[in-house]
Coordinates of C-alpha atoms and ligand atoms in Angstrom, one line a residue:
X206 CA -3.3 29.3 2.2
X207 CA 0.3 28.9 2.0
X208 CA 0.7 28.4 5.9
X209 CA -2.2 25.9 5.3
X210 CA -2.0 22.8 7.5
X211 CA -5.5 21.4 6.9
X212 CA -5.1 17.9 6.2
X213 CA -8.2 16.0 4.0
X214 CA -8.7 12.8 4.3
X215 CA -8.9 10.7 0.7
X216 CA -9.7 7.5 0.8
X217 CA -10.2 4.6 -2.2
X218 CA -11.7 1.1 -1.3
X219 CA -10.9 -1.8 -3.6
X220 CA -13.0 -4.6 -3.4
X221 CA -13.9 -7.2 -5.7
X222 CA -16.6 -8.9 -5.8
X223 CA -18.9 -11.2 -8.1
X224 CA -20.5 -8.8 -9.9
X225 CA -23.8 -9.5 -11.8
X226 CA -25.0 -7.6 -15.1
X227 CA -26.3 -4.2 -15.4
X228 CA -24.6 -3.0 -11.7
X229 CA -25.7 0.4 -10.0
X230 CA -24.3 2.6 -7.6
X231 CA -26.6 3.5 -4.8
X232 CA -25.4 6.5 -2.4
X233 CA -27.8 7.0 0.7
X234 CA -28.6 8.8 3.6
X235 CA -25.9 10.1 6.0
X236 CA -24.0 7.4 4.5
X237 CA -23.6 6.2 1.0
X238 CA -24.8 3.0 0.1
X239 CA -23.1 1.6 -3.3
X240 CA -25.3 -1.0 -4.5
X241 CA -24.7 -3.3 -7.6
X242 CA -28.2 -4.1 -8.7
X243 CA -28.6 -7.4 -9.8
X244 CA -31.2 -7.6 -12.8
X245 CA -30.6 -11.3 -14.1
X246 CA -28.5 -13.1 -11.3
X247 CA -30.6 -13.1 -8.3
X248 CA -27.7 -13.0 -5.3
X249 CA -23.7 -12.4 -4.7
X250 CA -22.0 -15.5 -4.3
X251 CA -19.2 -14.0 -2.4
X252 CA -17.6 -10.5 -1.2
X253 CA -13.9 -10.6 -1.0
X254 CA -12.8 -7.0 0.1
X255 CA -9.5 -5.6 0.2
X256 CA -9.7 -2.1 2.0
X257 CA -7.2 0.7 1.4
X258 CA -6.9 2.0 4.9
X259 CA -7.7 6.0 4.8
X260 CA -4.9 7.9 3.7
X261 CA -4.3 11.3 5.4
X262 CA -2.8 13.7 3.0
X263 CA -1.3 17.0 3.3
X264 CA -3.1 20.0 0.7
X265 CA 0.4 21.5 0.3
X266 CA 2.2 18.5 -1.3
X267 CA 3.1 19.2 -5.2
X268 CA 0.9 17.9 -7.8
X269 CA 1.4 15.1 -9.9
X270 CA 1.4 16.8 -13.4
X271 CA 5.2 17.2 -13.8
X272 CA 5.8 13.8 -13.5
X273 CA 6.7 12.4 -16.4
X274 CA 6.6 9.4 -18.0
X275 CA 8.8 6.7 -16.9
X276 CA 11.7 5.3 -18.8
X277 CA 10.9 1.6 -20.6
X278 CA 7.3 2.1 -21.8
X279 CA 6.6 1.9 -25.2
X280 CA 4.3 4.2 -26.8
X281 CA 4.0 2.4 -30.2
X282 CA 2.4 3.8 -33.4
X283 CA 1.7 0.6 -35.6
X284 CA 2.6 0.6 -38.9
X285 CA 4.4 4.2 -39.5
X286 CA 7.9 4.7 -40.1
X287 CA 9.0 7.7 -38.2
X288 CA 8.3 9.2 -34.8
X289 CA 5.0 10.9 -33.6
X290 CA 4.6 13.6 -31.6
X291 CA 0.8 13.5 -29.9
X292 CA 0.8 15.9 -27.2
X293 CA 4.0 15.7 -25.0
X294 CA 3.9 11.8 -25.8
X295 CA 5.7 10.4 -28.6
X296 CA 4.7 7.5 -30.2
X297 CA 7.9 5.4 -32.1
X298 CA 6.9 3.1 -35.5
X299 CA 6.8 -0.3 -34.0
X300 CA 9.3 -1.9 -37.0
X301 CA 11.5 -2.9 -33.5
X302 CA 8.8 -5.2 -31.8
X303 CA 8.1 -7.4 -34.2
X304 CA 8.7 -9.4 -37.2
X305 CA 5.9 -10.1 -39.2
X306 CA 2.5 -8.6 -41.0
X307 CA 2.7 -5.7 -43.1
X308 CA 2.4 -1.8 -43.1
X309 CA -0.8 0.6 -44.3
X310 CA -1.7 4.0 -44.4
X311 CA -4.9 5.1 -43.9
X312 CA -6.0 7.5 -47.0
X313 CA -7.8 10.2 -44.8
X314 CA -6.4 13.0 -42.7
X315 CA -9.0 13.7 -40.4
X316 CA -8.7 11.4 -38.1
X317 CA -6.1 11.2 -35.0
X318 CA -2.6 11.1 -36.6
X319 CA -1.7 7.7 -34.6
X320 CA -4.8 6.2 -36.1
X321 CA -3.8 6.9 -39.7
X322 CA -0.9 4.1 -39.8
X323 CA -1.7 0.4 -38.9
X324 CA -0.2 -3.2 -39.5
X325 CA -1.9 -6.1 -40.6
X326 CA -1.4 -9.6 -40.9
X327 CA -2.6 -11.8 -44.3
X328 CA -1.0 -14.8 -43.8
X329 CA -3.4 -16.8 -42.7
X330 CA -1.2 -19.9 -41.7
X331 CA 0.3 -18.0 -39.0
X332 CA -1.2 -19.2 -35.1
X333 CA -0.2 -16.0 -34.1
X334 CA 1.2 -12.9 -34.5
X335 CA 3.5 -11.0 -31.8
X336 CA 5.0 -8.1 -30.4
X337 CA 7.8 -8.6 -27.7
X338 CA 8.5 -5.8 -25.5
X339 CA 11.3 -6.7 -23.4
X340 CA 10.5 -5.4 -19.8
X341 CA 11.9 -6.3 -16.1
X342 CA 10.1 -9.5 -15.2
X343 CA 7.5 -9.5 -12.3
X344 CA 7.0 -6.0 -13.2
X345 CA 3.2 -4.8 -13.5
X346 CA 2.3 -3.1 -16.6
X347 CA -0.6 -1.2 -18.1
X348 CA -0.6 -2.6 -21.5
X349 CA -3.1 -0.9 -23.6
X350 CA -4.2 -1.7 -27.6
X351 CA -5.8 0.5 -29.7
X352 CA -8.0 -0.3 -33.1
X353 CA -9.5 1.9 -36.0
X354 CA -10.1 -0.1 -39.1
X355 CA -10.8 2.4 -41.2
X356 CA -11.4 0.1 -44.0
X357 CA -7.6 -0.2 -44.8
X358 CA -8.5 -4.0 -46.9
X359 CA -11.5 -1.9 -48.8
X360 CA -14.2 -3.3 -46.7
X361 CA -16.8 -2.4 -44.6
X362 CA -16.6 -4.3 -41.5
X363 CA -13.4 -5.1 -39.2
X364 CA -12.5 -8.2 -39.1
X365 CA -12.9 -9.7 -35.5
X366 CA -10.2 -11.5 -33.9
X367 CA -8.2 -12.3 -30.7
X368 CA -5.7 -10.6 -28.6
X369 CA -3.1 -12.0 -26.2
X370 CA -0.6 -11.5 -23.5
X371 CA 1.8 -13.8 -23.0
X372 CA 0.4 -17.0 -22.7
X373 CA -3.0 -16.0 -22.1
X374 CA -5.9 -15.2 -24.2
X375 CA -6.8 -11.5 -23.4
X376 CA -9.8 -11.0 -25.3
X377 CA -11.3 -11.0 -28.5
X378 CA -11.4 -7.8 -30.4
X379 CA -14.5 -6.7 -31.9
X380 CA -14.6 -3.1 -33.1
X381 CA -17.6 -3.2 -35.3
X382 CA -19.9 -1.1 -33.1
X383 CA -17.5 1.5 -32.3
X384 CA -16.4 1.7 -36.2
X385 CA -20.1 2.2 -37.4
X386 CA -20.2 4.8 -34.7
X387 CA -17.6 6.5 -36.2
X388 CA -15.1 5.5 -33.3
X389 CA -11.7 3.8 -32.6
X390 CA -11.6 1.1 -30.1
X391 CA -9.2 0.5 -27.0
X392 CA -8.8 -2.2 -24.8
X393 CA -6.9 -2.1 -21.5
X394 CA -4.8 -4.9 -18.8
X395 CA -2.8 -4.8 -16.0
X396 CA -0.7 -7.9 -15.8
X397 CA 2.7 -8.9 -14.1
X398 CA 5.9 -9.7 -16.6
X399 CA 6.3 -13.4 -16.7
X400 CA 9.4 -13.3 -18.3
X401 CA 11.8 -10.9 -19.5
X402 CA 9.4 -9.9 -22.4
X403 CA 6.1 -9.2 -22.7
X404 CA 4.3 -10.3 -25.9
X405 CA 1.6 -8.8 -27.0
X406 CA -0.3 -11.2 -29.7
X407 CA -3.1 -10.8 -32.5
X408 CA -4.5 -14.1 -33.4
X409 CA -7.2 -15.6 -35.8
X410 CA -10.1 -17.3 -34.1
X411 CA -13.4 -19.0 -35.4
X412 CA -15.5 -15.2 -35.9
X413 CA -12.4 -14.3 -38.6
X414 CA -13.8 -14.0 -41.4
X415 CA -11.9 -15.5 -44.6
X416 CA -9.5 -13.5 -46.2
X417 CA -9.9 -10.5 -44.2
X418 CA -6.8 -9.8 -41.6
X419 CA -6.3 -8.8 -37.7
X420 CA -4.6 -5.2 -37.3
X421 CA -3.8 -2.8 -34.9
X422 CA -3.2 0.8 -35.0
X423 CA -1.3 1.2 -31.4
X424 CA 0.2 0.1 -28.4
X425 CA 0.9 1.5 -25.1
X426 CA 3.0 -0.1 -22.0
X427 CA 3.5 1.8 -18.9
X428 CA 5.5 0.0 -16.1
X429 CA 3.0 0.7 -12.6
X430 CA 4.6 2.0 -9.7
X431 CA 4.0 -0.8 -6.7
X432 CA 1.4 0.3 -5.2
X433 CA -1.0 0.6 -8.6
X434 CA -3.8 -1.9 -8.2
X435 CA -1.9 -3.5 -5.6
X436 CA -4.8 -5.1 -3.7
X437 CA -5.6 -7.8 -6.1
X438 CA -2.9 -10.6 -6.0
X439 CA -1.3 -10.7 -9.7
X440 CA 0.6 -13.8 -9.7
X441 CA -2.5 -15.8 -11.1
X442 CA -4.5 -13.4 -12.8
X443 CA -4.6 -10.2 -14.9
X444 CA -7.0 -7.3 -14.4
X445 CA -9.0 -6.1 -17.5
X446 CA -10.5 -2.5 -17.4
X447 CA -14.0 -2.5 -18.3
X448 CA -15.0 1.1 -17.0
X449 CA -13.1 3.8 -15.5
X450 CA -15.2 6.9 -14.5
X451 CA -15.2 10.7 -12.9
X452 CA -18.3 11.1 -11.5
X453 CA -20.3 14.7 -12.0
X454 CA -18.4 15.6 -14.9
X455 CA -19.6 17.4 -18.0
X456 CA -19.5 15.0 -21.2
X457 CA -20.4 12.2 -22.7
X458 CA -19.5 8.9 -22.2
X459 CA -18.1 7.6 -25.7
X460 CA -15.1 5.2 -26.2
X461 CA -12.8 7.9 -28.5
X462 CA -9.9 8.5 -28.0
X463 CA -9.8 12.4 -28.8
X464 CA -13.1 13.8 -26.0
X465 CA -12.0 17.1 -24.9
X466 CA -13.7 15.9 -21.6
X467 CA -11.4 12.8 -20.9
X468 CA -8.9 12.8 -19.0
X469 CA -5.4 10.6 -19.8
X470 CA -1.9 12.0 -19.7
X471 CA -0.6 13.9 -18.7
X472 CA -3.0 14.3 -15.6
X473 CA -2.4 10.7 -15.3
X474 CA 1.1 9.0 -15.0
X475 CA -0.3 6.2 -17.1
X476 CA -2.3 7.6 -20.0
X477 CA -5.3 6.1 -18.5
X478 CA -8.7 7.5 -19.8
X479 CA -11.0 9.2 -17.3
X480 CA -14.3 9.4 -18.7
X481 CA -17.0 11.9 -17.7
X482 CA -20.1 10.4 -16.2
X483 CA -23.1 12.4 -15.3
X484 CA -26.9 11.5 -14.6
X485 CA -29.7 12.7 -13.6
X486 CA -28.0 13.2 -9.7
X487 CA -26.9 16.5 -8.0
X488 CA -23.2 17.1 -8.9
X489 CA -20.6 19.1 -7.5
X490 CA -17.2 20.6 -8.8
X491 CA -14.2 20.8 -5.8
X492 CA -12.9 23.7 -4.2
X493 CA -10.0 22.0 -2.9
X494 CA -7.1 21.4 -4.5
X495 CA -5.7 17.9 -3.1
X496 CA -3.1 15.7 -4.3
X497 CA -4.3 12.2 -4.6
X498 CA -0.4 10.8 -5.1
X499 CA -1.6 8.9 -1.6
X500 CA -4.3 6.8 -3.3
X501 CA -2.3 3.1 -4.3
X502 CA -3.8 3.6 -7.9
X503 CA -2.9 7.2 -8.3
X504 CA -5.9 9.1 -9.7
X505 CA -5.2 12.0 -11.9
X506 CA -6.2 15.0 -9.4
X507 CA -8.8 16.0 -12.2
X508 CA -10.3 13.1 -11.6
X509 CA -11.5 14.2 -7.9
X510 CA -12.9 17.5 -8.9
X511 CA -16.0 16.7 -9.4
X512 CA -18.9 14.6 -7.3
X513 CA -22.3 13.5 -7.4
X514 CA -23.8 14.6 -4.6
X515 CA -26.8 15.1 -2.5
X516 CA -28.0 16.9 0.6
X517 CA -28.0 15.1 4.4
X518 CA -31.1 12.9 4.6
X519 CA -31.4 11.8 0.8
X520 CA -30.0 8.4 -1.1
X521 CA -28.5 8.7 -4.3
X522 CA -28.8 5.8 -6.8
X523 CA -26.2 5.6 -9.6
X524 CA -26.5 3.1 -12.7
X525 CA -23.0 2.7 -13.1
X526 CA -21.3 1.1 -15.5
X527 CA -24.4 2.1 -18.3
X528 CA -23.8 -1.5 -20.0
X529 CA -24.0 -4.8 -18.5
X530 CA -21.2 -6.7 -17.2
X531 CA -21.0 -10.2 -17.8
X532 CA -20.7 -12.7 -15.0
X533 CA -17.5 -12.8 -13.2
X534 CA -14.9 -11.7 -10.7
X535 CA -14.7 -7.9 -10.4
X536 CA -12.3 -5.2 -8.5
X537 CA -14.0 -2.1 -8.1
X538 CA -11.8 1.0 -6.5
X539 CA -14.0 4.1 -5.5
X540 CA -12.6 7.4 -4.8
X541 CA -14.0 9.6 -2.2
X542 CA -13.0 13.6 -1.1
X543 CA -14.4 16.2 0.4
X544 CA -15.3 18.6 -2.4
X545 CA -16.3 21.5 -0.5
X546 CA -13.9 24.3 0.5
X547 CA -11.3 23.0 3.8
X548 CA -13.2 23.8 6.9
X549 CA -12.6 22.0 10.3
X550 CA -16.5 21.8 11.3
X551 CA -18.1 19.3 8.9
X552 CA -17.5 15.7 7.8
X553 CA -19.3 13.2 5.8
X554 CA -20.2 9.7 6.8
X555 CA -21.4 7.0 5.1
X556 CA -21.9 3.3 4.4
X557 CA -21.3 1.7 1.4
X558 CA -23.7 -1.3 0.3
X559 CA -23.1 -3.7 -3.1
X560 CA -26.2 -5.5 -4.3
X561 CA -27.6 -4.6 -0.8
X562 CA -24.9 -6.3 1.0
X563 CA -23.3 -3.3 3.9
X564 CA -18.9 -3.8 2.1
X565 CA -18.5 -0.7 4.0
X566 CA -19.6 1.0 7.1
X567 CA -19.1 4.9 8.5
X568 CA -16.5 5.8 5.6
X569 CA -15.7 8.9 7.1
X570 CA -14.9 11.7 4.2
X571 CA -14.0 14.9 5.8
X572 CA -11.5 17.9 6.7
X573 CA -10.0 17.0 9.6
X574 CA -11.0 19.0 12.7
X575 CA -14.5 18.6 15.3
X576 CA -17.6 17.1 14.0
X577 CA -19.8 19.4 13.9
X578 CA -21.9 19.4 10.9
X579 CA -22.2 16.5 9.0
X580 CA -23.3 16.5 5.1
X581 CA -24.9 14.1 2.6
X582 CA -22.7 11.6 0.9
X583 CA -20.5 11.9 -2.1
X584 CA -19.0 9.8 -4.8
X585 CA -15.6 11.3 -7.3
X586 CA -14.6 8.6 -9.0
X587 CA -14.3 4.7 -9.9
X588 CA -13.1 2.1 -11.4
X589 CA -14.4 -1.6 -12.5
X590 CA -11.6 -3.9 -13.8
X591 CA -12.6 -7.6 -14.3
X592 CA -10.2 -10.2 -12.7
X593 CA -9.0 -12.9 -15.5
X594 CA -7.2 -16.0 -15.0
X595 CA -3.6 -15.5 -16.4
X596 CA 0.1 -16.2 -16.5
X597 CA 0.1 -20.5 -17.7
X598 CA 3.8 -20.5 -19.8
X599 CA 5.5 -22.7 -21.1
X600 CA 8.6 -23.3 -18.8
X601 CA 11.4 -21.2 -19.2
X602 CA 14.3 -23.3 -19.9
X603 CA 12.0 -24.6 -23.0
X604 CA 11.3 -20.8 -24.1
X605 CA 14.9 -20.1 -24.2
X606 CA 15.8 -23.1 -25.8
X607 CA 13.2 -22.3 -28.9
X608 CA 14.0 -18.8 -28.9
X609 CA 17.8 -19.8 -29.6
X610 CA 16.6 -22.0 -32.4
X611 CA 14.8 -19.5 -33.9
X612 CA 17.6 -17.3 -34.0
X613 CA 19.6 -19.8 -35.6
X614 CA 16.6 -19.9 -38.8
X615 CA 17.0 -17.8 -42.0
X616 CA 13.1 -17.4 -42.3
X617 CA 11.2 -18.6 -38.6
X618 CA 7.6 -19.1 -39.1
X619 CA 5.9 -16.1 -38.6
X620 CA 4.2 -17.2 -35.4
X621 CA 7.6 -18.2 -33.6
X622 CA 7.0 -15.2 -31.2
X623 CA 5.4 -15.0 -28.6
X624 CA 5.2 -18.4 -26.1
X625 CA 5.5 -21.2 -27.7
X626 CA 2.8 -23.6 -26.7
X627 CA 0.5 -21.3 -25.1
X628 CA -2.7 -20.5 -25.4
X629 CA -2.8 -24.0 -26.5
X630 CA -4.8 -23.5 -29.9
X631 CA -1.3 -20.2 -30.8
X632 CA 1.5 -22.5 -30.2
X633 CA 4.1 -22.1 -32.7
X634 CA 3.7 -23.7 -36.1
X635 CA 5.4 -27.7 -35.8
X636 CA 5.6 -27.8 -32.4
X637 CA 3.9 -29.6 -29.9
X638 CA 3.7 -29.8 -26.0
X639 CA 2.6 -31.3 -23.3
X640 CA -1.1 -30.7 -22.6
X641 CA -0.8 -29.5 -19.3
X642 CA 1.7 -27.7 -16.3
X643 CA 4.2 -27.9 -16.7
X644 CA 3.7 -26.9 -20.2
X645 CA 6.4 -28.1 -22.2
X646 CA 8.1 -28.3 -25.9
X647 CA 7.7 -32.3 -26.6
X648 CA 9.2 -31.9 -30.2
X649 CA 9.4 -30.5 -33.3
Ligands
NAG126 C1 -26.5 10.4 10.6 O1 -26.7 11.7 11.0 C2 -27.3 11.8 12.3 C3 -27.4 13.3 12.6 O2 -28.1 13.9 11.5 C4 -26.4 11.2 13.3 O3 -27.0 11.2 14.6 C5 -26.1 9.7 12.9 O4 -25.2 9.2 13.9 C6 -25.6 9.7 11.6 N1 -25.4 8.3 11.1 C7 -24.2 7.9 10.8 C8 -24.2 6.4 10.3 O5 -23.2 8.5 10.7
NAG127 C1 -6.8 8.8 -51.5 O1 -7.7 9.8 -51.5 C2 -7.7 10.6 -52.7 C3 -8.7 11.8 -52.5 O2 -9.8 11.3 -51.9 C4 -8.0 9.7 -53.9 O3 -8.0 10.5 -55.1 C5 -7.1 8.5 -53.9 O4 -7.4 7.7 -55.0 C6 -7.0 7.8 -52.6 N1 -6.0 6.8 -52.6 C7 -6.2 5.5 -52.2 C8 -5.0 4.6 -52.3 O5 -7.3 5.1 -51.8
NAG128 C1 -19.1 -8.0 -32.9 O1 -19.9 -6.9 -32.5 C2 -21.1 -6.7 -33.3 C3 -21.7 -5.4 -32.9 O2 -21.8 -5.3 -31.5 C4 -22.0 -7.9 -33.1 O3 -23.1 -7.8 -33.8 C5 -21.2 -9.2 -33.5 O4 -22.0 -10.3 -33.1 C6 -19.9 -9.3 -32.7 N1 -19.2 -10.4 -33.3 C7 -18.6 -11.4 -32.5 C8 -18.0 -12.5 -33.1 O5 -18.7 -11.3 -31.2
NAG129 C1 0.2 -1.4 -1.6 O1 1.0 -0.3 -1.7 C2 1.0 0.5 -0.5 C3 1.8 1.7 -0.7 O2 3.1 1.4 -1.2 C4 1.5 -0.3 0.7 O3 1.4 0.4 1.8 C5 0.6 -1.6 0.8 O4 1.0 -2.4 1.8 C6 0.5 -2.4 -0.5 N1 -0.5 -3.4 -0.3 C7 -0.3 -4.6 -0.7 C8 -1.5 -5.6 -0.5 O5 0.8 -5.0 -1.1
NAG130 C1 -32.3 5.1 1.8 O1 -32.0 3.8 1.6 C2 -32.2 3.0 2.8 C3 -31.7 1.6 2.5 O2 -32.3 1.1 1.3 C4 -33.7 3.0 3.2 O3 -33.8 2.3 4.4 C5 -34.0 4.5 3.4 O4 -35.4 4.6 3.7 C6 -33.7 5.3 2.2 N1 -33.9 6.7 2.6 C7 -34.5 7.6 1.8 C8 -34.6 9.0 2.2 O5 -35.0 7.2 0.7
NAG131 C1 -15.1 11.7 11.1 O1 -13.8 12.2 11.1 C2 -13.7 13.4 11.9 C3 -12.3 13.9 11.7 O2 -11.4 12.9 12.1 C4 -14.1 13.2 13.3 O3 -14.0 14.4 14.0 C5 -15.5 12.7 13.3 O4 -15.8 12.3 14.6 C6 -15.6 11.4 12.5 N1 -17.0 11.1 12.4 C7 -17.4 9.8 12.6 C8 -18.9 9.6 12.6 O5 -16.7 8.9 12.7

């Protein structure tokens, strides 16, 4: 093969769309239809697609696996106080981020070593309580936080609380069902740097129960190349992963962090998780080898080698995500190669449908070379992330000005960290703004 000049073509279509509960993928015929089947919302308001255009690779490029993380993320490993080596990643005691909460250890040594520190915050004055991570601003980054209560306060449940980024609420973090089940929780955002720092916030909200306290056992923050997720306009929102997925892979689809079938780093530059989905539908492993560096989100190559599948003539319908989604604005991104072995004489061609509504027609998967045979339609890989409204702060002149004065404070509250007015309900302690853009500090 080394002579080999067979180009495959690899394609990935963003599109986002407003996705209803319970979606499914649906692969038909000569083409593949993906449909998102609605089961409580009766019809799509609206399709916005965003195509990648088809991306003609050559098999010979090198693989992505050598490349190593970039410089400037933060692998963070709350709680501990010295350096963790996990793999070839190594995860630094967080004591440089931020200012407040306090330090546990875990009493139990089966469990991932990262998971076995955490920090938590009692005071329960505080609006807020941050990490700052300084990083170029209008840089994209993957932020990702990880949770295992572990009953570090002697109780049985984890407390349930809010995250935040920046000035945005994120989420709120409930990892009761995964700790019953045994599990740690992660949660996972792209966003765009509004400022020179990036906070990363905890925050009590009305499901907190008295006198327990919000914790964290990690954080992650990977600067994205450009082209990363790149067809959804960042400025004015954040993307949220809710599922990410290789489809035709052996496995289980559980939310730990240690499945010998997941795939993160270093197959993929950004530690993402991979997780194995398989049904009841044919599946296929690949017999070539391709590089996907040429798809704008950069999918671990493992993440191609497998398929679901099916033979010319037949539809294939996938339930995909196997939870609902809630109402709301969606970007999926589908990856699509040829699994079979490079041959010149047969090419796949398909339409893609969501909720019945044609997205995509004759996406042509193939080996380059004549048409000769064509075969039935194939899936590798996706990914759902749900589009959020983000990026209100309070202007930057005012940030500055309060971060001086904090500087100039013996003992700051513990929620001056962070932005200071925003989201309204965390401003810092004693001040007060103006109730709308431009958001600003009105006094002290
Ligand atoms: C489906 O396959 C048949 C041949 O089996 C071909 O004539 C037809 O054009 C194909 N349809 C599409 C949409 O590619
Ligand atoms: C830690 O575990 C050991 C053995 O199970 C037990 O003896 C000890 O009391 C535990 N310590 C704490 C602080 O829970
Ligand atoms: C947290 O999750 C549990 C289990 O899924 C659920 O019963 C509970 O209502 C959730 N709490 C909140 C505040 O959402
Ligand atoms: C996304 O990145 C790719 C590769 O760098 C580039 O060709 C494309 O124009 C970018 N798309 C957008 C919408 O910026
Ligand atoms: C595949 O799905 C299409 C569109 O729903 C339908 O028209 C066609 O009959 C189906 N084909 C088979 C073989 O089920
Ligand atoms: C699919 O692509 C191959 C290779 O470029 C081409 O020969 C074939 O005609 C295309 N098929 C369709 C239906 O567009």
């Amino acid at each position: 093969m080394s002579n080999s000049i067979f180009l495959l073509w690899l394609l990935s279509i963003p599109l986002a769309i407003h996705a209803n509960p319970s979606p499914s993928v649906h692969i038909k015929h000569n083409w593949t239809e993906i449909v998102l089947k609605k089961s409580r919302v009766p019809y799509i308001d609206d399709i916005i697609l965003n195509f990648q255009k088809h991306s003609r690779i050559n098999k010979e490029q090198t693989d992505l696996t050598s490349t190593d993380i970039h410089l400037g993320n933060y692998l963070i490993n709350c709680g501990s106080n010295e350096d963790l080596q996990e793999g070839l990643l190594t995860y630094v005691p967080d004591d440089n981020f931020i200012s407040t909460g306090k330090k546990t250890t875990l009493n139990r040594t089966d469990i991932l070593p990262r998971l076995q520190t955490l920090r938590y915050f009692p005071n329960a004055n505080a609006r807020k309580y941050c990490y700052s991570f300084p990083v170029i601003k209008e840089g994209k980054y993957l932020v990702k936080t990880i949770y295992y209560y572990g009953g570090f306060d002697g109780g049985n449940e984890p407390p349930v609380f809010d995250q935040i980024i920046d000035g945005t609420k994120w989420s709120i973090v409930n990892t009761t069902e995964d700790y019953a089940s045994g599990g740690s929780s992660y949660y996972e955002a792209i966003v765009v740097a509004q400022n020179k720092f990036l906070s990363v916030c905890l925050a009590r909200n009305q499901h907190t129960s008295a006198g327990s306290s919000p914790f964290i056992s990690s954080i992650e923050v990977y600067h994205l190349d450009g082209s990363v997720y790149n067809s959804t306009k960042l400025e004015n929102s954040m993307l949220m992963t809710v599922a990410r997925n290789v489809f035709g892979s052996e496995g289980d689809i559980i939310r730990h962090i240690s499945n010998e079938h997941e795939i993160s780093f270093p197959d993929d530059n950004f530690n993402r998780f991979w997780h194995p989905f398989k049904d009841d539908n044919p599946f296929v492993s690949s017999h070539s080898n391709v590089t996907p560096s040429r798809f704008w989100n950069i999918p671990p190559q493992k993440a191609l080698a497998s398929a679901i599948t099916t033979s010319r003539g037949k539809n294939i319908t996938i339930q995909w995500p196997q939870f609902p989604l809630s109402n709301g604005l969606y970007y999926i991104a589908l990856y699509f190669q040829d699994t079979r072995t490079p041959s010149p004489y047969s090419w796949r061609v398909f339409d893609i449908n969501v909720n019945g509504q044609k997205f995509y027609e004759n996406v042509n998967v193939t080996d380059s070379g004549q048409s000769v045979v064509p075969v039935g339609p194939l899936i590798n890989a996706g990914e759902i992330l749900q589009i959020l409204p983000f990026g209100e702060k309070t202007v930057t002149r005012d940030v500055v000005a309060m971060e001086e004065l904090r500087k100039g404070l013996t003992n700051p509250p513990e929620d001056w960290a962070g932005d200071p007015c925003l989201p309204r309900e965390n401003s810092w302690t004693g001040v007060s703004c103006s109730r709308e853009d431009p958001f600003r500090v009105l006094s002290l």
